[in-house]
XYZ file of C-alpha atoms in Angstrom:
571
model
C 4.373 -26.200 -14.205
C 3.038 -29.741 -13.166
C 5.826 -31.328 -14.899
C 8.337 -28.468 -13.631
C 6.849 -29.045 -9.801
C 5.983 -32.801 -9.860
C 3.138 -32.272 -7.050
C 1.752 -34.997 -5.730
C -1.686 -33.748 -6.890
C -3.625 -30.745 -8.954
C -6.365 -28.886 -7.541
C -8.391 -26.357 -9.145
C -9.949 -23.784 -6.773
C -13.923 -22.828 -7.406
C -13.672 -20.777 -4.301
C -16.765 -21.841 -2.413
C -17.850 -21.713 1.051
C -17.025 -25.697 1.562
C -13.694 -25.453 -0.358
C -13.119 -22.707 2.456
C -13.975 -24.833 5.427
C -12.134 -28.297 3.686
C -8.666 -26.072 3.283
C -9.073 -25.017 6.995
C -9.898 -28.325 8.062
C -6.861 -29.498 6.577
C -4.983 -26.692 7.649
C -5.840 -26.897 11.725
C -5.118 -30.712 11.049
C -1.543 -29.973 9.957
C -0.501 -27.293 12.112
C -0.380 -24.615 9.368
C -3.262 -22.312 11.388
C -4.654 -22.641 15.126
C -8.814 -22.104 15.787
C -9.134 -18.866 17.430
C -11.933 -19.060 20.309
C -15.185 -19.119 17.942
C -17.506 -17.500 20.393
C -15.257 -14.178 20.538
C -13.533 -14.224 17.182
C -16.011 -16.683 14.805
C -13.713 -17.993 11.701
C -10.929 -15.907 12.785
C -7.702 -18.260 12.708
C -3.929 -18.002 13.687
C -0.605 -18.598 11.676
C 3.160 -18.630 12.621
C 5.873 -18.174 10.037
C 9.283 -19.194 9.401
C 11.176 -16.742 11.916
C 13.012 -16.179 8.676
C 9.875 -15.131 6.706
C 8.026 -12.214 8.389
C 8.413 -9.589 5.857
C 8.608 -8.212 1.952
C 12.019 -9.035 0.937
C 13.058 -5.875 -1.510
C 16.314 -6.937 -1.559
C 15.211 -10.566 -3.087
C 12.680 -9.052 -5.426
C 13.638 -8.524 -9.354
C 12.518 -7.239 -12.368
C 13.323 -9.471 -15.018
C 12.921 -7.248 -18.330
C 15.423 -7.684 -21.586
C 16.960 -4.521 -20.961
C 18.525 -3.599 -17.655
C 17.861 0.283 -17.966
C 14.128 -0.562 -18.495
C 14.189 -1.900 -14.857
C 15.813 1.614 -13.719
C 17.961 2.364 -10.766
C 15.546 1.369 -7.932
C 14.891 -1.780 -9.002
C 16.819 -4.886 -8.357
C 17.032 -6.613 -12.237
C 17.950 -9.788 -13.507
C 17.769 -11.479 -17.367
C 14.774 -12.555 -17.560
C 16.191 -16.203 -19.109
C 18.903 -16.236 -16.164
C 15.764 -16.167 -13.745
C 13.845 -18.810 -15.708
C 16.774 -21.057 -15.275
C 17.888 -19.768 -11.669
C 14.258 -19.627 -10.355
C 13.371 -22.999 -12.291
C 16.131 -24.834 -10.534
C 14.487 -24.043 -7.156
C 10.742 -25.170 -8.509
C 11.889 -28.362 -9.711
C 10.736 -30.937 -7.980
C 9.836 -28.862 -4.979
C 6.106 -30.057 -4.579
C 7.308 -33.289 -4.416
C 4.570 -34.753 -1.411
C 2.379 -31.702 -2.267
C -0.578 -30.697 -3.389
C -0.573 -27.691 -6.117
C -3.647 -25.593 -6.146
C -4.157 -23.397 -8.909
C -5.902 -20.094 -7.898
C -8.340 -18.126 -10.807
C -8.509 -14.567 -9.463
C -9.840 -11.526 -10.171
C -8.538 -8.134 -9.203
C -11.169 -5.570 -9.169
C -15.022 -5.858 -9.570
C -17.001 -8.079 -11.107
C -18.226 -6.671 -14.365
C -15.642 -3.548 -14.703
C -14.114 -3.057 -18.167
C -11.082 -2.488 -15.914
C -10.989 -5.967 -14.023
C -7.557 -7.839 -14.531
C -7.441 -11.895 -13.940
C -4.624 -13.449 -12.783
C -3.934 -17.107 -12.219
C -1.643 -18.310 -9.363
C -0.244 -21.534 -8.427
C 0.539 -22.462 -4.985
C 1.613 -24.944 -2.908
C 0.595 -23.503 0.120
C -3.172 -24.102 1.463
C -2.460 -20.959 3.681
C -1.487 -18.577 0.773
C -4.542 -20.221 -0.877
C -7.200 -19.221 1.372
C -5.722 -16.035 2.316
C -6.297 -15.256 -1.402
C -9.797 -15.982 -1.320
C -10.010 -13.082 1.188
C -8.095 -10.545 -0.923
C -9.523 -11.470 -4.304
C -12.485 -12.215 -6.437
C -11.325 -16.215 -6.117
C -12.694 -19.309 -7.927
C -15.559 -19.992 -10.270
C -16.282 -16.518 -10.772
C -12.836 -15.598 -12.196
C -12.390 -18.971 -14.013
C -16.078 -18.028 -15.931
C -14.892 -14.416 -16.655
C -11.620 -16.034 -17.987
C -13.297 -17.923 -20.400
C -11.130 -20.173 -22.597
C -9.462 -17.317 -24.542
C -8.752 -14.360 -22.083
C -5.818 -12.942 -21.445
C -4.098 -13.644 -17.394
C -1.203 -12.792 -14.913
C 0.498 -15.851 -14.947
C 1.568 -16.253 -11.387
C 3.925 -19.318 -10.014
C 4.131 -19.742 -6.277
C 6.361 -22.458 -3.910
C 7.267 -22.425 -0.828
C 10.307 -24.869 -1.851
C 12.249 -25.159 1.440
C 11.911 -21.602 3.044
C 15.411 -21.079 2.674
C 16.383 -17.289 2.845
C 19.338 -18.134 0.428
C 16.502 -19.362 -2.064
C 13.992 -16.707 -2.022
C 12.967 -15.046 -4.788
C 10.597 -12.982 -5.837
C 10.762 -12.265 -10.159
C 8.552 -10.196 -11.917
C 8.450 -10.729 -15.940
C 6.719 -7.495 -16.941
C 6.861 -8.321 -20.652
C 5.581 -11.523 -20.198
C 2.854 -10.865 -17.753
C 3.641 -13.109 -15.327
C 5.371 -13.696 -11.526
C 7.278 -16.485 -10.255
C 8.006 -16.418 -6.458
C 9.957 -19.084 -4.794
C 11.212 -19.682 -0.818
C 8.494 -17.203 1.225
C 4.985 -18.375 2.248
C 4.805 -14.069 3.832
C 1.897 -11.903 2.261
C 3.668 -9.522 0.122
C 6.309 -12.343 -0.798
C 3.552 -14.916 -1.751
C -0.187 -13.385 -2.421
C 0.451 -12.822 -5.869
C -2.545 -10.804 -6.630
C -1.287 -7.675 -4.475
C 2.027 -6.079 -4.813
C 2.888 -8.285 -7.268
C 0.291 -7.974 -9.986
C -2.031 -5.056 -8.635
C 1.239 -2.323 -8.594
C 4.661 -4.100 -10.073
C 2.905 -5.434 -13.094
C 0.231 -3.328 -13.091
C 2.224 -0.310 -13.113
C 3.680 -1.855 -16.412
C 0.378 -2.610 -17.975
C -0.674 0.829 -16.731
C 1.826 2.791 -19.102
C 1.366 0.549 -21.986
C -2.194 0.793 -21.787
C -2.777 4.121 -20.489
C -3.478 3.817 -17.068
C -1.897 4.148 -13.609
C -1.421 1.577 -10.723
C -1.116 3.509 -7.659
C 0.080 2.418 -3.900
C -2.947 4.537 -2.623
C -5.821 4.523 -0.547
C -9.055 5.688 -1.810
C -11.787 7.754 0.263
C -15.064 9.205 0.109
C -15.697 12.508 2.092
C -19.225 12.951 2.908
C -20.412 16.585 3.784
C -23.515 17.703 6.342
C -25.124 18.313 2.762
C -25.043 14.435 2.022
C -22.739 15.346 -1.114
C -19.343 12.757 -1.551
C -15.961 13.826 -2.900
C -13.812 11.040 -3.513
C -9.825 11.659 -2.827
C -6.523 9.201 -3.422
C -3.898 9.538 -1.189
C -0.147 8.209 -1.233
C 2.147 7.327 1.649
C 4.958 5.913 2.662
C 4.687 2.878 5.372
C 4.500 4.038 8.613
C 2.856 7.591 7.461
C -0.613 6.836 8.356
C -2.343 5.428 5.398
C -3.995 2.737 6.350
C -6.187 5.244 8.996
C -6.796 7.547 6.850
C -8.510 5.002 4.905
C -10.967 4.434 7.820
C -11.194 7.674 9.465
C -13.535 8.724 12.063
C -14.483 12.603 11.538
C -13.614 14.167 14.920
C -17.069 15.281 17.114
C -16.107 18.438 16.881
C -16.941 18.273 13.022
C -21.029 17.327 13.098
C -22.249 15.543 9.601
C -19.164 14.562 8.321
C -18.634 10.626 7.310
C -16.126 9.019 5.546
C -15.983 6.221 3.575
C -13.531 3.962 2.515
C -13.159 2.889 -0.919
C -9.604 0.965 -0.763
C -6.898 1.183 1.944
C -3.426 0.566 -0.387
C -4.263 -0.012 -3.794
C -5.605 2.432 -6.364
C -6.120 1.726 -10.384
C -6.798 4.953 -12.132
C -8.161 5.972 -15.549
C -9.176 8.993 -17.218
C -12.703 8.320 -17.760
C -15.639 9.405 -20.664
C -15.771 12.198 -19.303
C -12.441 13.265 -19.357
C -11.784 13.004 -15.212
C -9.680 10.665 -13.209
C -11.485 7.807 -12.100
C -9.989 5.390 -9.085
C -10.925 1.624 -8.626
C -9.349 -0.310 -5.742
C -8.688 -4.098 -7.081
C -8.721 -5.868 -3.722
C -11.105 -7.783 -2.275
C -9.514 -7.579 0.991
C -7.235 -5.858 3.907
C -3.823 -6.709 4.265
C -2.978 -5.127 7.525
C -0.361 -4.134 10.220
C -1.944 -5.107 13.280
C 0.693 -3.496 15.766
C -0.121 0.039 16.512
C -3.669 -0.655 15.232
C -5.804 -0.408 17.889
C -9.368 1.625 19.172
C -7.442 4.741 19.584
C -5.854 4.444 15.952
C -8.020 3.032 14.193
C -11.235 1.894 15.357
C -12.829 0.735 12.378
C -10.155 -1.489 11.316
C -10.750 -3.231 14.467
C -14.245 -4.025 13.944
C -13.295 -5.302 10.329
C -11.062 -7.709 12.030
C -13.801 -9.524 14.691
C -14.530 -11.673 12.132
C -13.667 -14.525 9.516
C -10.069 -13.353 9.610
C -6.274 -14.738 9.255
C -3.914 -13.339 12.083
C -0.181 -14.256 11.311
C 2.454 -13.995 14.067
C 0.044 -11.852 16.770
C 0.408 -13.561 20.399
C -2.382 -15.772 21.082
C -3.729 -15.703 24.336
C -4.732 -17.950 26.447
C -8.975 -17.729 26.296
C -7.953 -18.328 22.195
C -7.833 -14.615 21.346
C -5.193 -11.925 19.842
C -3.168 -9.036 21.363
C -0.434 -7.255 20.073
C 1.588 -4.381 21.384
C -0.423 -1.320 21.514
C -3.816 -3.063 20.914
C -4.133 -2.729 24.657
C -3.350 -3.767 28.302
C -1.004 -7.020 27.760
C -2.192 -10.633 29.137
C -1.066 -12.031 31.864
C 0.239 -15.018 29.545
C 0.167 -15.714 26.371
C 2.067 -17.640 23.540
C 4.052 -15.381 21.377
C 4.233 -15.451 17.050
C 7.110 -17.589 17.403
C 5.132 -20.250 19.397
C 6.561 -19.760 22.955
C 5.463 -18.711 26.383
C 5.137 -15.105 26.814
C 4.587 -12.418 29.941
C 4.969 -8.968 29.849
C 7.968 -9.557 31.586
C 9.224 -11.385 28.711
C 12.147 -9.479 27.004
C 11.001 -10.046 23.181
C 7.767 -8.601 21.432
C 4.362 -10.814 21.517
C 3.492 -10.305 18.067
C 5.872 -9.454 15.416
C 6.656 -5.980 14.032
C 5.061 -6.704 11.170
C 2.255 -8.971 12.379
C -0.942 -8.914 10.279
C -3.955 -9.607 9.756
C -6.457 -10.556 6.678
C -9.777 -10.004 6.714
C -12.786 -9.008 3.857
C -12.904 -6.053 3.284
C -16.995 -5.940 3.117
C -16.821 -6.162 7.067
C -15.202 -2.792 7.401
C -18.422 -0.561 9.202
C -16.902 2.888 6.880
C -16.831 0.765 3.062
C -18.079 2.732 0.673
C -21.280 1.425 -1.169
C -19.561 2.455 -4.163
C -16.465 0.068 -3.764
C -18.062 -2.467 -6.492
C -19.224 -0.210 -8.553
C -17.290 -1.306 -12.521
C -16.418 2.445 -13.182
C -15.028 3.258 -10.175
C -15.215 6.936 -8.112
C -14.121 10.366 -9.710
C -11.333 11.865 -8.097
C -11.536 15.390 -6.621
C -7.945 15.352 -5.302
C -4.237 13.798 -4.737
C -2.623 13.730 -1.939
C 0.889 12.971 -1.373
C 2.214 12.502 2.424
C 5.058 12.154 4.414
C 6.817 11.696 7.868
C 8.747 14.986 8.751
C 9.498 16.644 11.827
C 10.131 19.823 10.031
C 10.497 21.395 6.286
C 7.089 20.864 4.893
C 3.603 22.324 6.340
C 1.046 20.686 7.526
C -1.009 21.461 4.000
C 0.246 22.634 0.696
C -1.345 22.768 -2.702
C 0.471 22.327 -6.101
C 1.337 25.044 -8.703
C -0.667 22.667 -10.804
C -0.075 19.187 -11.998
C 3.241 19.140 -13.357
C 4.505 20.841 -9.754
C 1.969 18.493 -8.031
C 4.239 15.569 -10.140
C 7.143 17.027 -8.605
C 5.984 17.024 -4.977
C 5.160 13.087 -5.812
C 8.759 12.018 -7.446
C 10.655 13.873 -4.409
C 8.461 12.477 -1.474
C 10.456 11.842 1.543
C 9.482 10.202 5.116
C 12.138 10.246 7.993
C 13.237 7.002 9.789
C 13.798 7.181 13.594
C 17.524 6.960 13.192
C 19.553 4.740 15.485
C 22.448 6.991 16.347
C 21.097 9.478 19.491
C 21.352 13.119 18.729
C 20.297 12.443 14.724
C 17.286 13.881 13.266
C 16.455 11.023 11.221
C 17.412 9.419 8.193
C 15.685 10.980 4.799
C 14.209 7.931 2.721
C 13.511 9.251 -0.901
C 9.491 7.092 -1.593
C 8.788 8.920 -4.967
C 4.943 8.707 -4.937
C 4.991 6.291 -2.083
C 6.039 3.484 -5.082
C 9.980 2.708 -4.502
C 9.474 -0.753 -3.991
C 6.332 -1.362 -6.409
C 7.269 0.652 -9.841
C 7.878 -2.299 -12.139
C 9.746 -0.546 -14.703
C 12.173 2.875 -14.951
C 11.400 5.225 -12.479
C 12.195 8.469 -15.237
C 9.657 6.584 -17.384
C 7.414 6.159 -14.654
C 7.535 9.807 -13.623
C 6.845 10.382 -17.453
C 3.848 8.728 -17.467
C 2.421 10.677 -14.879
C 3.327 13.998 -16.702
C 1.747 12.183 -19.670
C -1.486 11.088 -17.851
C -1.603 14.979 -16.619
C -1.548 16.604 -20.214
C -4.517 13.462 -21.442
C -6.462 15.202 -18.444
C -6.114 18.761 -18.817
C -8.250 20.984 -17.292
C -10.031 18.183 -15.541
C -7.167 16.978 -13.712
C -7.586 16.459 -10.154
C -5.888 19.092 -7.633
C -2.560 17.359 -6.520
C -1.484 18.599 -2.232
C 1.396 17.292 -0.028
C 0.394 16.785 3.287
C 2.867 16.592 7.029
C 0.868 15.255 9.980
C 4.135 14.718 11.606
C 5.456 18.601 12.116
C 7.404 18.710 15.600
C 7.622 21.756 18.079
C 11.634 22.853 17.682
C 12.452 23.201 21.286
C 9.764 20.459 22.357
C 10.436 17.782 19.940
C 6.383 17.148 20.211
C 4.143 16.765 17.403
C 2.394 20.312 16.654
C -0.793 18.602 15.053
C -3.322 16.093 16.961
C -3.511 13.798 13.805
C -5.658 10.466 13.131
C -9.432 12.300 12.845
C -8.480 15.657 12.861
C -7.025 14.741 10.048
C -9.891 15.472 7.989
C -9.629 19.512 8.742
C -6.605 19.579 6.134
C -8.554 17.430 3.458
C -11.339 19.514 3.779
C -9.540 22.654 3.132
C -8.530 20.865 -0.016
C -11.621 20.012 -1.172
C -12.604 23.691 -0.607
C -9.568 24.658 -3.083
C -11.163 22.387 -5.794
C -13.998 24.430 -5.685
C -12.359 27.630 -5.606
C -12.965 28.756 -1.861
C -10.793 28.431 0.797
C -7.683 31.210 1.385
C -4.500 30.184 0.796
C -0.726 31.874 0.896
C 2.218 31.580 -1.304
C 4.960 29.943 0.015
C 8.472 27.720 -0.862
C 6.037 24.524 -1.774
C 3.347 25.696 -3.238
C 0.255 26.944 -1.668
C -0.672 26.547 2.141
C -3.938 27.434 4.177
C -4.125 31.107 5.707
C -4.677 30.059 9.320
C -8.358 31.339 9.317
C -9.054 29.259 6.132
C -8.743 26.007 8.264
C -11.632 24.674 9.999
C -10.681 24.328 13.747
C -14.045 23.903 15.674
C -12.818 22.067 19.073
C -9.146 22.210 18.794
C -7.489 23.823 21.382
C -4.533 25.293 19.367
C -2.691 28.024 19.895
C -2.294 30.960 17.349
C 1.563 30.218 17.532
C 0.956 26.335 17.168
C -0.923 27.070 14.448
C 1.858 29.523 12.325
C 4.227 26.817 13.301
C 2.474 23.974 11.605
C 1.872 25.936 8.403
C 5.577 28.030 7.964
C 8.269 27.018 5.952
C 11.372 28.371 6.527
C 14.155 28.101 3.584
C 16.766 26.986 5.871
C 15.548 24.109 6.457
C 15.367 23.261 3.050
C 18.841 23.151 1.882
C 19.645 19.585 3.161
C 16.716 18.516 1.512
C 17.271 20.143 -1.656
C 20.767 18.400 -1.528
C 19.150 14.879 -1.434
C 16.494 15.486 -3.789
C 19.448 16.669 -6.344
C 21.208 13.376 -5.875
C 18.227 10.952 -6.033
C 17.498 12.902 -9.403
C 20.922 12.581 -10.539
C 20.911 8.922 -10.005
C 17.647 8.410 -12.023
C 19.579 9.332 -14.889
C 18.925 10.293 -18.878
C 15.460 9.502 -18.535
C 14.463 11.643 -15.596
C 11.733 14.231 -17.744
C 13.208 17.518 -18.089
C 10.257 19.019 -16.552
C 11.039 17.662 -13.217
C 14.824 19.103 -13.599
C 13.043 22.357 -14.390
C 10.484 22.217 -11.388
C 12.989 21.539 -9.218
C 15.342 24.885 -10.641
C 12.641 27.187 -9.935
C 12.067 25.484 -6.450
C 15.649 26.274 -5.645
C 15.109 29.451 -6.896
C 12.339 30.620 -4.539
C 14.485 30.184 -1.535
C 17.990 31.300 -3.256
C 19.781 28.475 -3.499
């Protein structure tokens, strides 16, 4: 790559504390981050994009396998020696005047059988030390490599930051990445989306494993006993503070911890249960909407020793965002000009974020390096919908639960006044991160469900976002309360709690949910929890054409879940 690149210089990362403070050094020097004041925010740090590099670029992202159909219909594909030579044309020569670092990392604790190194190179010193944040960086990865190991071979430029030159290429049967024209998170940190769910989804099926997008939670009772739970949603759905929930007051002895916030690897363990492991070292967050309200322990994660990129700065050298709180008077927005709230564009970006360790986080689990992992006690799959599904349901049993996964749906605000939203088909929370067929993927679950058996965790679809018909409010408080409708499940995995048939599956009698200092309503309550069959048909409709494009290899089991689903409602 050298010889591809022609930097001007190599550098091999150990990942030390004076490699950190020599990149940032260089970094404040060139412009590429601004100090943050170090009284209020110690080692926190600023960056500005590109304007034209704020975001994941789906649209620029490929899976490069031999066979198109093993890419599947919601991937973008290309031929894996058309992207060599495409992608190649952009790298060479493009650290000309640069220096290339080359980036051991480890996804995953030190010491699990289940760890998976990767080595990136980069020409960026930002992407660089933003990796040491999200991963297991340096000497320790490098040692655990050894000269003989097997890596994720991951090739990262910035080239010219030209939008017509971005790519993102994913070489599943290879084992490697190559990324060109982005310096943005999801674009560039190779170790996340990239290896930890495109590629590892790949490695997961060959080798018997899944790579989830999925946060992973402890629930702590009054007793002092811990079930652990993954969960699955779509962006915008809530993950993130679920994650790092605070138990509502109401709900005395309760604690949750947090495991991992977007990543899960799971196995089926020795003895015979599903076991989760979150990769990261790190939080990758949206800061916007994040705020003491939302999500209180995120913000204490973030006091410290973290990157902000494209948050307003203000002027006593701190951060604000919209909805983090009362605006400044002045600031200077992520583009690098003077702001006001009078200003007519946004202080930070949309999709402003932030990097931080993910050891600073006051709910982590003190299980989160442990080599094996947590067992898993329950699923949950979530979405955004103002009507259709209840606020709690339970699976049939895995194959169902399977089938509430591949036809997740979350509703965009749609643009057009008087629409109800735009459906967006997530199967699993994973459209964007599958690296290979979607039917196969959806196989492998089925697969991973019959290996498990009996032991196989309970699988629920949760709604937080149920609206009043005549209202248009949202029927459910949300964010801590939360944890009433998780508890309920974890009551079903032991055999307790009531429950009632319905369309989906299985959904709390209202006495059977824990409401201690809610003030809800007996009708609020039978709102959040009906179904009625009407408002499935539209849905039903969608879900048959997003099967239908799948194709041939969409299991038959999922064709036959979906049957009887129509069934129960007539249709």
């Amino acid at each position: 790559m050298e010889k591809l690149c022609h930097p001007d210089r190599v550098y091999v990362c150990d990942g030390s504390e004076e490699e950190r403070k020599r990149l940032t050094q260089e970094c404040l020097a060139s412009g590429e981050l601004e100090e943050l004041n170090q009284k209020s925010w110690p080692g926190c740090y600023l960056s500005r994009s590109n304007p034209n590099d704020v975001a994941r670029t789906e649209q620029l992202t490929f899976i490069c396998t031999r066979k198109k159909d093993d890419a599947g219909v919601t991937n973008n594909w290309m031929d894996p020696q058309e992207a060599h030579r495409k992608v190649g044309d952009i790298f060479r020569d493009s650290m000309k005047g640069r220096t290339l670092y080359v980036i051991p990392f480890m996804m995953g604790p030190a010491g699990s059988p289940f760890r998976k190194i990767g080595v990136q190179i980069t020409d960026s010193r930002y992407v660089t030390l933003n990796m040491r944040i999200m991963t297991r960086m340096g000497k320790i990865a490098l040692d655990d490599l050894g000269m003989s190991g097997d890596f994720t071979k991951c090739l990262h430029g910035k080239a010219d930051l030209n939008p017509e030159r971005r790519y993102i290429c994913h070489f599943p049967e290879d084992n490697a990445v190559w990324s060109v024209g982005s310096a943005y998170g999801g674009n560039a940190l190779l170790g996340k989306k990239c290896l930890a769910l495109r590629i590892g989804s790949y490695l997961g099926k060959t080798q018997g494993w899944m790579a989830e997008h999925m946060l992973i939670a402890g629930i702590e009772n009054p007793k002092g006993e811990v079930k652990y739970i993954a969960a699955a949603f779509p962006s915008g759905c809530g993950k993130t503070n679920l994650a790092m929930l605070i138990p509502p007051a109401s709900l005395p002895g309760y604690k949750l911890w947090t495991v991992g916030d977007d990543i899960a690897w799971l196995r089926i363990g020795e003895d015979g249960r599903l076991w989760a492991q979150n990769p990261e070292n790190g939080l990758f967050g949206v800061a916007p909407g994040t705020n003491n309200q939302t999500n209180p322990n995120a913000m204490q994660t973030i006091k410290a020793n973290t990157i902000f990129t494209n948050v307003l700065k203000t002027d006593d050298g701190g951060v604000w965002w919209e909805d983090m709180g009362p605006p400044p008077a002045h600031g200077i927005n992520w583009k690098g000009e003077d702001w006001t709230p009078a200003s007519k564009d946004k202080g930070a970006h949309p999709n402003a974020r932030f990097t931080a360790p993910a050891s600073q986080c006051p709910s982590i689990s003190p299980r989160r390096e442990d080599p094996q992992g947590v067992p898993i006690s329950a699923i949950f799959f979530g979405g955004r919908r103002a009507r259709v599904a209840p606020l709690i349901c339970e699976s049939r049993n895995w194959q169902h639960g399977v089938y509430l996964g591949a036809t997740l749906a979350s509703e965009t605000t749609a643009a057009a006044v008087g629409k109800t939203g735009v459906l967006r088909r997530d199967p699993m929370s994973m459209l964007p991160f599958i690296g290979y067929n979607v039917g196969d993927y959806f196989q492998h679950w089925l697969d991973m469900g019959k290996k498990l058996g009996a032991k196989a965790p309970k699988i629920f679809h949760v709604n937080w976002f149920r609206k009043d018909k005549t209202t248009g409010k949202y029927l459910w408080p949300g964010f801590g309360d939360n944890l009433r409708a998780i508890l309920w499940a974890l009551e079903r995995v032991e055999g307790k709690a009531k429950a009632r048939e319905s369309l989906m599956g299985s959904v709390p009698t209202p006495d059977s949910l824990n409401l201690n200092g809610l003030n809800l309503s007996p009708e609020t309550i039978n709102a959040i929890l009906e179904e009625d069959a009407a408002d499935w048909t539209e849905d039903l409709t969608d879900q048959r054409a997003f099967f239908e494009k799948i194709g041939p290899r969409l299991p038959k089991e999922l064709r036959d879940e979906q049957t009887a689903f129509a069934k129960r409602f007539g249709q």
